[in-house]
Short mmCIF file of C-alpha atoms in Angstrom, two decimals:
data_model
loop_
_atom_site.label_atom_id
_atom_site.label_comp_id
_atom_site.label_asym_id
_atom_site.label_seq_id
_atom_site.Cartn_x
_atom_site.Cartn_y
_atom_site.Cartn_z
CA MET H 279 0.30 -0.13 0.25
CA ILE H 280 2.58 2.03 0.82
CA GLY H 281 4.38 1.69 -2.15
CA ILE H 282 1.31 2.16 -4.20
CA THR H 283 1.39 5.94 -2.34
CA ALA H 284 4.57 6.67 -3.09
CA ILE H 285 4.06 5.44 -6.94
CA LYS H 286 1.11 7.03 -7.22
CA LYS H 287 3.11 10.42 -5.72
CA SER H 288 6.60 9.56 -8.01
CA MET H 289 3.77 10.16 -10.63
CA LYS H 290 2.07 13.08 -10.07
CA LYS H 291 5.41 14.78 -9.63
CA HIS H 292 6.99 13.37 -13.03
CA SER H 293 3.95 13.91 -15.10
CA ALA H 294 5.98 15.00 -17.68
CA ILE H 295 8.46 11.20 -18.11
CA VAL H 296 5.43 9.96 -17.31
CA ALA H 297 3.11 11.92 -20.83
CA LEU H 298 6.45 10.67 -22.99
CA VAL H 299 6.58 7.24 -22.06
CA PHE H 300 2.07 6.38 -22.85
CA VAL H 301 3.71 8.84 -26.25
CA ILE H 302 6.14 5.52 -27.15
CA LEU H 303 3.66 2.71 -26.33
CA VAL H 304 1.20 4.93 -28.56
CA PHE H 305 3.17 5.32 -31.37
CA GLN H 306 5.27 1.58 -30.57
CA THR H 307 1.92 0.28 -31.10
CA LEU H 308 0.36 1.27 -33.94
CA LEU H 309 4.00 1.20 -35.74
CA THR H 310 3.53 -2.27 -34.16
CA VAL H 311 0.57 -2.89 -35.22
CA SER H 312 0.12 -1.38 -39.26
CA HIS H 313 4.48 -2.36 -39.89
CA ARG H 314 5.74 1.23 -40.10
CA GLY H 315 9.07 0.24 -38.82
CA SER H 316 9.89 1.03 -35.06
CA LEU H 317 10.89 4.47 -32.40
CA PHE H 318 13.24 2.15 -30.81
CA ASN H 319 15.29 1.61 -34.22
CA PRO H 320 19.18 2.59 -33.42
CA MET H 321 19.70 4.97 -36.40
CA ASN H 322 16.28 6.34 -35.98
CA ILE H 323 17.26 7.57 -32.31
CA SER H 324 20.66 8.04 -33.82
CA ASN H 325 18.75 10.58 -35.87
CA LEU H 326 16.93 11.95 -33.43
CA ILE H 327 19.50 13.45 -31.42
CA ARG H 328 21.31 14.94 -34.30
CA GLN H 329 18.30 16.58 -36.08
CA ASN H 330 17.17 17.90 -32.63
CA ALA H 331 20.05 18.65 -29.94
CA TYR H 332 19.67 22.10 -31.45
CA VAL H 333 15.62 22.50 -30.54
CA VAL H 334 16.88 21.34 -26.00
CA ILE H 335 19.61 24.36 -26.49
CA LEU H 336 17.01 25.91 -27.26
CA ALA H 337 14.38 25.02 -25.15
CA ILE H 338 17.02 25.57 -22.08
CA GLY H 339 17.71 29.26 -23.29
CA MET H 340 13.65 29.30 -23.73
CA LEU H 341 13.55 27.92 -20.13
CA ILE H 342 15.54 30.66 -18.36
CA CYS H 343 13.20 33.34 -19.27
CA ILE H 344 9.98 32.04 -18.48
CA LEU H 345 11.56 31.42 -14.64
CA THR H 346 12.06 35.34 -15.17
CA GLY H 347 8.37 35.28 -14.52
CA GLY H 348 6.55 33.67 -18.17
CA ASN H 349 8.45 36.09 -20.08
CA ILE H 350 9.40 34.05 -23.80
CA ASP H 351 11.47 34.88 -26.84
CA LEU H 352 9.59 34.35 -29.92
CA SER H 353 11.96 36.11 -32.41
CA VAL H 354 13.92 32.92 -31.70
CA GLY H 355 13.18 31.15 -35.01
CA SER H 356 14.70 33.70 -37.13
CA ALA H 357 17.05 34.94 -34.68
CA VAL H 358 18.71 31.45 -35.76
CA GLY H 359 17.20 31.89 -39.60
CA MET H 360 19.31 34.71 -39.84
CA LEU H 361 22.22 32.98 -37.72
CA THR H 362 23.00 30.77 -40.26
CA ALA H 363 23.08 32.76 -43.26
CA MET H 364 25.24 34.76 -41.61
CA ALA H 365 27.21 32.08 -41.52
CA SER H 366 26.34 30.71 -44.88
CA ILE H 367 27.52 34.15 -46.63
CA ILE H 368 30.89 34.42 -44.73
CA MET H 369 32.21 31.19 -44.56
CA ALA H 370 30.82 30.06 -48.61
CA ASP H 371 31.58 33.73 -50.51
CA LEU H 372 34.55 35.02 -47.71
CA LYS H 373 36.04 32.28 -46.96
CA LEU H 374 36.89 32.97 -42.98
CA ASN H 375 38.12 30.74 -40.83
CA VAL H 376 35.53 28.66 -39.66
CA PHE H 377 36.54 28.69 -35.91
CA LEU H 378 36.30 32.55 -36.81
CA SER H 379 33.16 32.83 -38.51
CA ILE H 380 31.91 30.89 -35.79
CA PHE H 381 33.91 33.79 -32.56
CA LEU H 382 31.64 36.02 -35.24
CA LEU H 383 28.52 33.30 -34.76
CA LEU H 384 28.71 33.90 -30.77
CA ILE H 385 29.24 37.25 -31.11
CA THR H 386 26.85 38.04 -32.80
CA GLY H 387 24.08 36.13 -31.18
CA ILE H 388 25.31 37.52 -27.05
CA VAL H 389 23.86 40.99 -29.36
CA ILE H 390 21.65 39.76 -30.26
CA GLY H 391 20.94 38.84 -26.72
CA ILE H 392 21.44 42.58 -25.81
CA TRP H 393 20.13 44.47 -27.42
CA GLN H 394 16.70 42.35 -26.75
CA GLY H 395 17.91 42.40 -22.90
CA PHE H 396 18.38 45.49 -22.74
CA TRP H 397 14.35 46.75 -24.45
CA ILE H 398 12.49 44.61 -21.44
CA ALA H 399 15.06 44.11 -18.59
CA PHE H 400 16.04 48.54 -18.11
CA VAL H 401 13.16 50.91 -20.31
CA ARG H 402 10.54 47.84 -19.71
CA ILE H 403 8.90 46.73 -22.98
CA PRO H 404 7.24 43.59 -22.12
CA ALA H 405 8.82 40.62 -24.13
CA PHE H 406 6.52 39.44 -25.84
CA ILE H 407 6.60 42.78 -27.70
CA VAL H 408 10.18 43.24 -27.94
CA THR H 409 10.53 39.52 -29.09
CA LEU H 410 7.92 39.96 -31.85
CA THR H 411 9.90 42.60 -33.39
CA GLY H 412 12.58 40.58 -32.86
CA MET H 413 10.54 37.90 -34.29
CA LEU H 414 10.68 40.69 -37.01
CA MET H 415 13.66 42.04 -37.70
CA TRP H 416 15.61 38.44 -37.57
CA ARG H 417 13.61 37.67 -40.10
CA GLY H 418 13.37 39.97 -42.56
CA ILE H 419 17.75 40.46 -42.14
CA SER H 420 18.28 36.57 -42.95
CA LEU H 421 15.24 36.36 -46.62
CA LEU H 422 17.28 39.64 -47.08
CA LEU H 423 20.59 38.19 -46.35
CA LEU H 424 19.78 34.57 -48.42
CA LYS H 425 17.39 36.46 -51.10
CA GLY H 426 15.04 34.16 -50.95
CA GLN H 427 17.27 31.80 -51.81
CA THR H 428 18.67 28.46 -49.50
CA ILE H 429 22.83 28.99 -49.42
CA SER H 430 24.19 25.44 -49.37
CA MET H 431 27.86 25.49 -49.94
CA VAL H 432 28.67 25.10 -46.38
CA PRO H 433 32.74 23.93 -46.33
CA ASP H 434 32.20 20.21 -45.51
CA ALA H 435 35.44 19.32 -43.06
CA TYR H 436 32.06 22.04 -40.69
CA VAL H 437 29.66 20.15 -41.81
CA GLY H 438 31.93 17.00 -41.20
CA PHE H 439 32.80 17.94 -37.90
CA LEU H 440 29.61 18.69 -36.35
CA SER H 441 28.48 15.59 -38.24
CA SER H 442 31.03 13.15 -36.75
CA PHE H 443 31.27 10.86 -34.70
CA VAL H 444 32.32 9.28 -30.70
CA PRO H 445 34.63 6.90 -31.25
CA ALA H 446 36.08 7.97 -34.71
CA THR H 447 37.27 4.99 -36.60
CA GLY H 448 37.09 1.45 -34.02
CA SER H 449 34.77 -1.93 -35.07
CA SER H 450 31.03 -2.73 -33.91
CA SER H 451 32.59 -4.40 -31.06
CA ARG H 452 35.16 -1.83 -29.85
CA ILE H 453 32.15 0.90 -30.17
CA MET H 454 29.63 -1.45 -28.57
CA ALA H 455 32.42 -1.53 -25.68
CA ILE H 456 32.72 2.49 -25.60
CA CYS H 457 29.30 2.88 -24.51
CA LEU H 458 28.33 1.22 -23.09
CA SER H 459 31.66 1.50 -20.68
CA ALA H 460 30.11 5.40 -20.81
CA GLY H 461 26.37 3.78 -19.62
CA VAL H 462 28.26 2.17 -16.81
CA VAL H 463 30.21 5.49 -15.45
CA PHE H 464 26.55 8.14 -16.39
CA CYS H 465 24.76 5.91 -14.33
CA LEU H 466 27.88 5.85 -11.30
CA ILE H 467 27.59 9.42 -11.23
CA PHE H 468 24.41 10.22 -11.16
CA ILE H 469 23.38 7.45 -8.08
CA ILE H 470 26.20 9.68 -6.85
CA ILE H 471 24.34 13.19 -7.03
CA SER H 472 20.84 11.25 -5.90
CA VAL H 473 22.22 10.47 -3.56
CA LEU H 474 24.16 13.43 -2.49
CA GLU H 475 21.71 15.90 -2.52
CA ARG H 476 19.32 13.38 -1.34
CA ILE H 477 21.90 12.98 2.47
CA GLN H 478 22.18 17.02 1.88
CA ARG H 479 18.20 17.80 2.00
CA ALA H 480 17.88 15.49 4.30
CA LYS H 481 20.43 17.61 6.65
CA MET H 482 17.90 20.11 6.27
CA GLY H 483 14.81 18.65 7.73
CA GLY H 484 11.91 19.98 6.96
CA VAL H 485 13.11 22.71 4.18
CA PHE H 486 12.50 20.89 1.17
CA LEU H 487 10.32 17.95 1.85
CA LEU H 488 12.26 14.50 0.48
CA GLU H 489 10.67 11.64 -1.23
CA SER H 490 10.09 8.27 0.03
CA LYS H 491 13.14 5.17 0.67
CA PHE H 492 10.97 3.43 -2.81
CA ALA H 493 9.92 6.72 -5.10
CA PHE H 494 13.94 7.43 -5.15
CA PHE H 495 14.95 4.38 -5.49
CA LEU H 496 11.80 3.64 -8.47
CA LYS H 497 14.09 7.44 -9.63
CA VAL H 498 17.70 5.86 -9.32
CA THR H 499 16.71 3.33 -11.19
CA VAL H 500 14.12 4.14 -14.55
CA GLY H 501 16.83 6.47 -15.07
CA CYS H 502 20.03 4.10 -15.05
CA ILE H 503 18.14 1.71 -17.06
CA ILE H 504 17.29 4.54 -19.43
CA MET H 505 20.81 5.20 -19.32
CA MET H 506 21.93 1.93 -20.84
CA MET H 507 19.21 1.91 -22.79
CA VAL H 508 20.73 5.20 -25.33
CA CYS H 509 24.11 4.03 -24.62
CA TYR H 510 23.18 0.18 -25.84
CA ILE H 511 21.37 1.13 -29.53
CA LEU H 512 23.41 4.79 -29.95
CA GLY H 513 26.55 1.48 -29.88
CA LEU H 514 24.88 -0.66 -32.71
CA THR H 515 24.42 2.65 -34.59
CA ARG H 516 28.07 4.70 -34.35
CA GLY H 517 28.40 5.65 -31.39
CA PHE H 518 27.98 8.64 -29.94
CA PRO H 519 27.02 11.97 -31.67
CA PHE H 520 29.37 15.28 -31.53
CA VAL H 521 26.16 16.95 -30.44
CA PHE H 522 25.05 14.56 -27.72
CA ILE H 523 28.32 14.72 -26.54
CA LEU H 524 28.26 18.56 -26.21
CA LEU H 525 23.92 19.01 -25.57
CA ILE H 526 24.77 16.58 -21.95
CA LEU H 527 27.27 19.22 -21.58
CA ILE H 528 25.05 21.88 -21.66
CA VAL H 529 22.58 20.23 -20.36
CA LEU H 530 25.09 19.35 -17.24
CA ALA H 531 26.07 23.09 -16.91
CA TYR H 532 22.82 24.87 -16.84
CA SER H 533 21.10 22.64 -14.38
CA PHE H 534 24.04 23.73 -11.77
CA CYS H 535 23.35 26.36 -12.62
CA THR H 536 20.21 27.10 -12.49
CA GLN H 537 20.45 24.48 -9.28
CA LYS H 538 22.96 24.87 -7.32
CA THR H 539 24.35 28.32 -7.57
CA VAL H 540 23.07 32.12 -6.46
CA PRO H 541 22.29 34.28 -10.01
CA GLY H 542 20.10 31.12 -10.16
CA ARG H 543 18.22 30.84 -7.31
CA TYR H 544 17.30 33.99 -8.16
CA LEU H 545 15.20 33.81 -11.68
CA TYR H 546 13.21 30.77 -9.59
CA ALA H 547 12.70 34.62 -6.71
CA MET H 548 12.09 36.22 -9.17
CA GLY H 549 10.15 34.37 -10.81
CA GLY H 550 8.19 33.41 -8.01
CA ASN H 551 7.54 37.29 -6.89
CA GLU H 552 8.93 39.33 -8.59
CA LYS H 553 8.23 42.65 -6.01
CA ALA H 554 8.96 40.58 -3.15
CA ALA H 555 12.65 39.99 -5.18
CA ARG H 556 13.42 43.50 -5.63
CA LEU H 557 12.91 44.24 -2.28
CA SER H 558 14.83 41.32 -0.58
CA GLY H 559 17.78 43.00 -2.76
CA ILE H 560 17.90 41.76 -5.68
CA ASN H 561 18.36 43.68 -8.68
CA THR H 562 15.01 42.12 -10.87
CA GLY H 563 16.51 44.61 -14.20
CA LYS H 564 20.00 42.78 -14.33
CA ILE H 565 18.81 38.96 -14.38
CA LEU H 566 15.79 39.63 -16.27
CA PHE H 567 18.59 41.17 -19.14
CA PHE H 568 21.29 38.74 -18.26
CA ALA H 569 17.86 36.20 -19.51
CA TYR H 570 18.09 37.46 -22.85
CA VAL H 571 21.73 38.25 -23.72
CA ASN H 572 22.29 33.67 -22.17
CA MET H 573 19.22 33.48 -24.99
CA GLY H 574 20.52 35.30 -27.43
CA PHE H 575 24.46 32.64 -26.60
CA LEU H 576 22.50 30.20 -27.09
CA THR H 577 20.47 30.80 -30.18
CA ALA H 578 24.01 31.31 -31.64
CA VAL H 579 25.03 27.59 -30.69
CA ALA H 580 22.11 26.36 -31.45
CA ALA H 581 21.93 27.94 -34.78
CA ILE H 582 26.04 26.29 -35.35
CA LEU H 583 24.58 23.21 -34.68
CA SER H 584 21.28 23.31 -36.98
CA ILE H 585 24.49 24.35 -39.97
CA GLY H 586 26.40 20.79 -39.41
CA ARG H 587 21.74 19.59 -38.92
CA PHE H 588 20.89 20.94 -42.70
CA ASN H 589 24.24 22.26 -44.33
CA SER H 590 22.06 24.83 -45.58
CA ALA H 591 20.48 27.28 -44.42
CA SER H 592 17.70 28.81 -45.08
CA SER H 593 15.03 31.90 -43.21
CA ALA H 594 12.44 28.96 -42.33
CA ASP H 595 12.06 29.50 -38.09
CA GLU H 596 10.03 26.21 -37.45
CA PRO H 597 11.87 26.22 -33.97
CA LEU H 598 9.99 28.11 -32.16
CA ILE H 599 7.09 26.32 -30.91
CA THR H 600 9.15 23.63 -30.62
CA ALA H 601 11.05 25.30 -27.54
CA LEU H 602 7.68 26.61 -26.41
CA GLY H 603 6.48 22.84 -26.68
CA ALA H 604 9.44 21.64 -24.53
CA CYS H 605 9.38 24.56 -21.74
CA TYR H 606 5.94 23.19 -21.03
CA VAL H 607 5.26 20.01 -21.60
CA GLY H 608 8.28 19.40 -19.25
CA GLY H 609 6.73 21.33 -16.27
CA ALA H 610 7.94 25.17 -17.20
CA SER H 611 4.94 27.82 -15.72
CA ALA H 612 3.24 29.47 -17.58
CA TYR H 613 3.51 32.31 -15.32
CA GLY H 614 7.52 31.53 -14.21
CA GLY H 615 9.17 30.15 -10.99
CA VAL H 616 9.58 26.85 -11.94
CA GLY H 617 10.64 24.67 -13.88
CA THR H 618 14.17 22.40 -14.13
CA VAL H 619 16.60 22.21 -17.34
CA SER H 620 15.59 18.36 -17.42
CA GLY H 621 12.23 18.27 -17.85
CA VAL H 622 12.74 20.80 -20.47
CA VAL H 623 14.73 18.00 -22.27
CA VAL H 624 12.23 15.62 -20.63
CA GLY H 625 9.88 18.19 -22.62
CA GLY H 626 12.57 17.81 -26.20
CA ILE H 627 12.09 14.72 -26.02
CA PHE H 628 8.44 14.31 -26.44
CA MET H 629 8.08 16.54 -28.90
CA ALA H 630 11.06 14.38 -30.92
CA LEU H 631 9.65 11.48 -31.05
CA LEU H 632 5.92 13.49 -31.10
CA ASN H 633 7.11 14.13 -34.71
CA ASN H 634 8.79 11.50 -35.09
CA GLY H 635 6.63 8.76 -34.34
CA MET H 636 3.67 10.59 -37.17
CA SER H 637 6.42 11.70 -39.60
CA ILE H 638 7.16 7.36 -39.62
CA MET H 639 2.95 7.55 -39.50
CA GLY H 640 2.98 9.38 -42.73
CA ILE H 641 1.18 12.41 -41.51
CA THR H 642 1.40 14.78 -43.40
CA THR H 643 3.36 18.44 -41.97
CA ASN H 644 0.16 20.63 -42.08
CA TRP H 645 -1.12 17.64 -40.16
CA GLN H 646 1.67 17.65 -37.42
CA ARG H 647 1.43 21.77 -36.64
CA VAL H 648 -2.09 20.86 -35.16
CA VAL H 649 -0.81 18.69 -33.50
CA GLN H 650 2.18 20.51 -31.74
CA GLY H 651 -0.60 23.37 -31.74
CA LEU H 652 -2.96 21.28 -29.56
CA VAL H 653 -0.67 19.86 -27.12
CA LEU H 654 1.56 23.09 -26.71
CA LEU H 655 -2.21 24.45 -25.32
CA PHE H 656 -3.06 21.58 -23.71
CA ALA H 657 0.15 21.60 -21.58
CA VAL H 658 -0.05 25.55 -20.85
CA ALA H 659 -4.52 25.20 -19.79
CA LEU H 660 -3.71 22.64 -17.58
CA ASP H 661 0.05 23.89 -15.95
CA ILE H 662 -3.31 26.90 -15.38
CA VAL H 663 -5.53 24.91 -13.43
CA PHE H 664 -2.86 22.79 -11.58
CA LYS H 665 -1.91 26.91 -10.38
CA LYS H 666 -5.77 27.68 -9.81
CA ARG H 667 -6.30 24.57 -7.28
CA SER H 668 -3.10 24.97 -5.05
CA ARG H 669 -4.57 28.38 -5.02
CA ARG H 670 -7.79 26.88 -3.18
#
């Protein structure tokens, strides 16, 4: 009985994971019945990671903005399009060094963040208006740079580097051994971090709600199983994609910054009650400005990765809805102050598998967008309903 209660509490707390498992079961059943393939095909999983890593990075930046009080950035898709257009021109036409080009892209992304952060944080124009104008501006600039065309003359060395795998070479048995060894290391790190965090919370007494031992054991076990499964599946292909390793580093860095540093906790305090945070001595304008500068930086990182994925630059701005969906499905609150990087990753996987499953089923892109819009609406609606109930 105690175990059932613990499972119910854990399921409620990790509702995004429950939704992810539900989507996987539904699509896997439909694909099996219709003989259209499998979501767990090793090449499909590897391609999913390479195709959606840049969207998850955008979603992490979006989460930082949302934490400050429900603010969002509508311009990220158009900014990615503009930055990829800029990258293709300076690499293909101007023949600049690849590393210099990447440096210029990162600087440009930061400048975009400074521009929008200034108007939002210090002039106090609503983020919706500022980023909407940014969406129009960056979209227009990308069209001017591309002249309505798609540039595909990106250097092969650049594309090959971003599309590479670790290990670069080796037999299938060697690749599998490396992937499984990495999986064991990931599991050990995850267990150590989880245990240390539980010990720290136990020492603080009633400050934090300490989950039951059964729920803790279940969480750690499921997490390790998932990590080993992913490593095993990638071991059946060419190993770990380079973008996967970069994504792990970014996720770990931002998880640490948001959960274990003072500026990270300021984000949550500001999202919870900006007026109270300001009265307690937090410079809310500076925090809000930092959130959008960081968004600009991660937008540039996402643009760099997207070029490696598409091997071209175009003015498309479709990642916006996927990044927002990843945030809200992953547990971020529309009001701000609630959300985690790990939740965003789960939300990103949910959106990626949703799109991938519909594509394998032969559902057209237009209907996929309809489903994406409904998922985003329901995710925000559920957050608002639960928020009202908790207030009562």
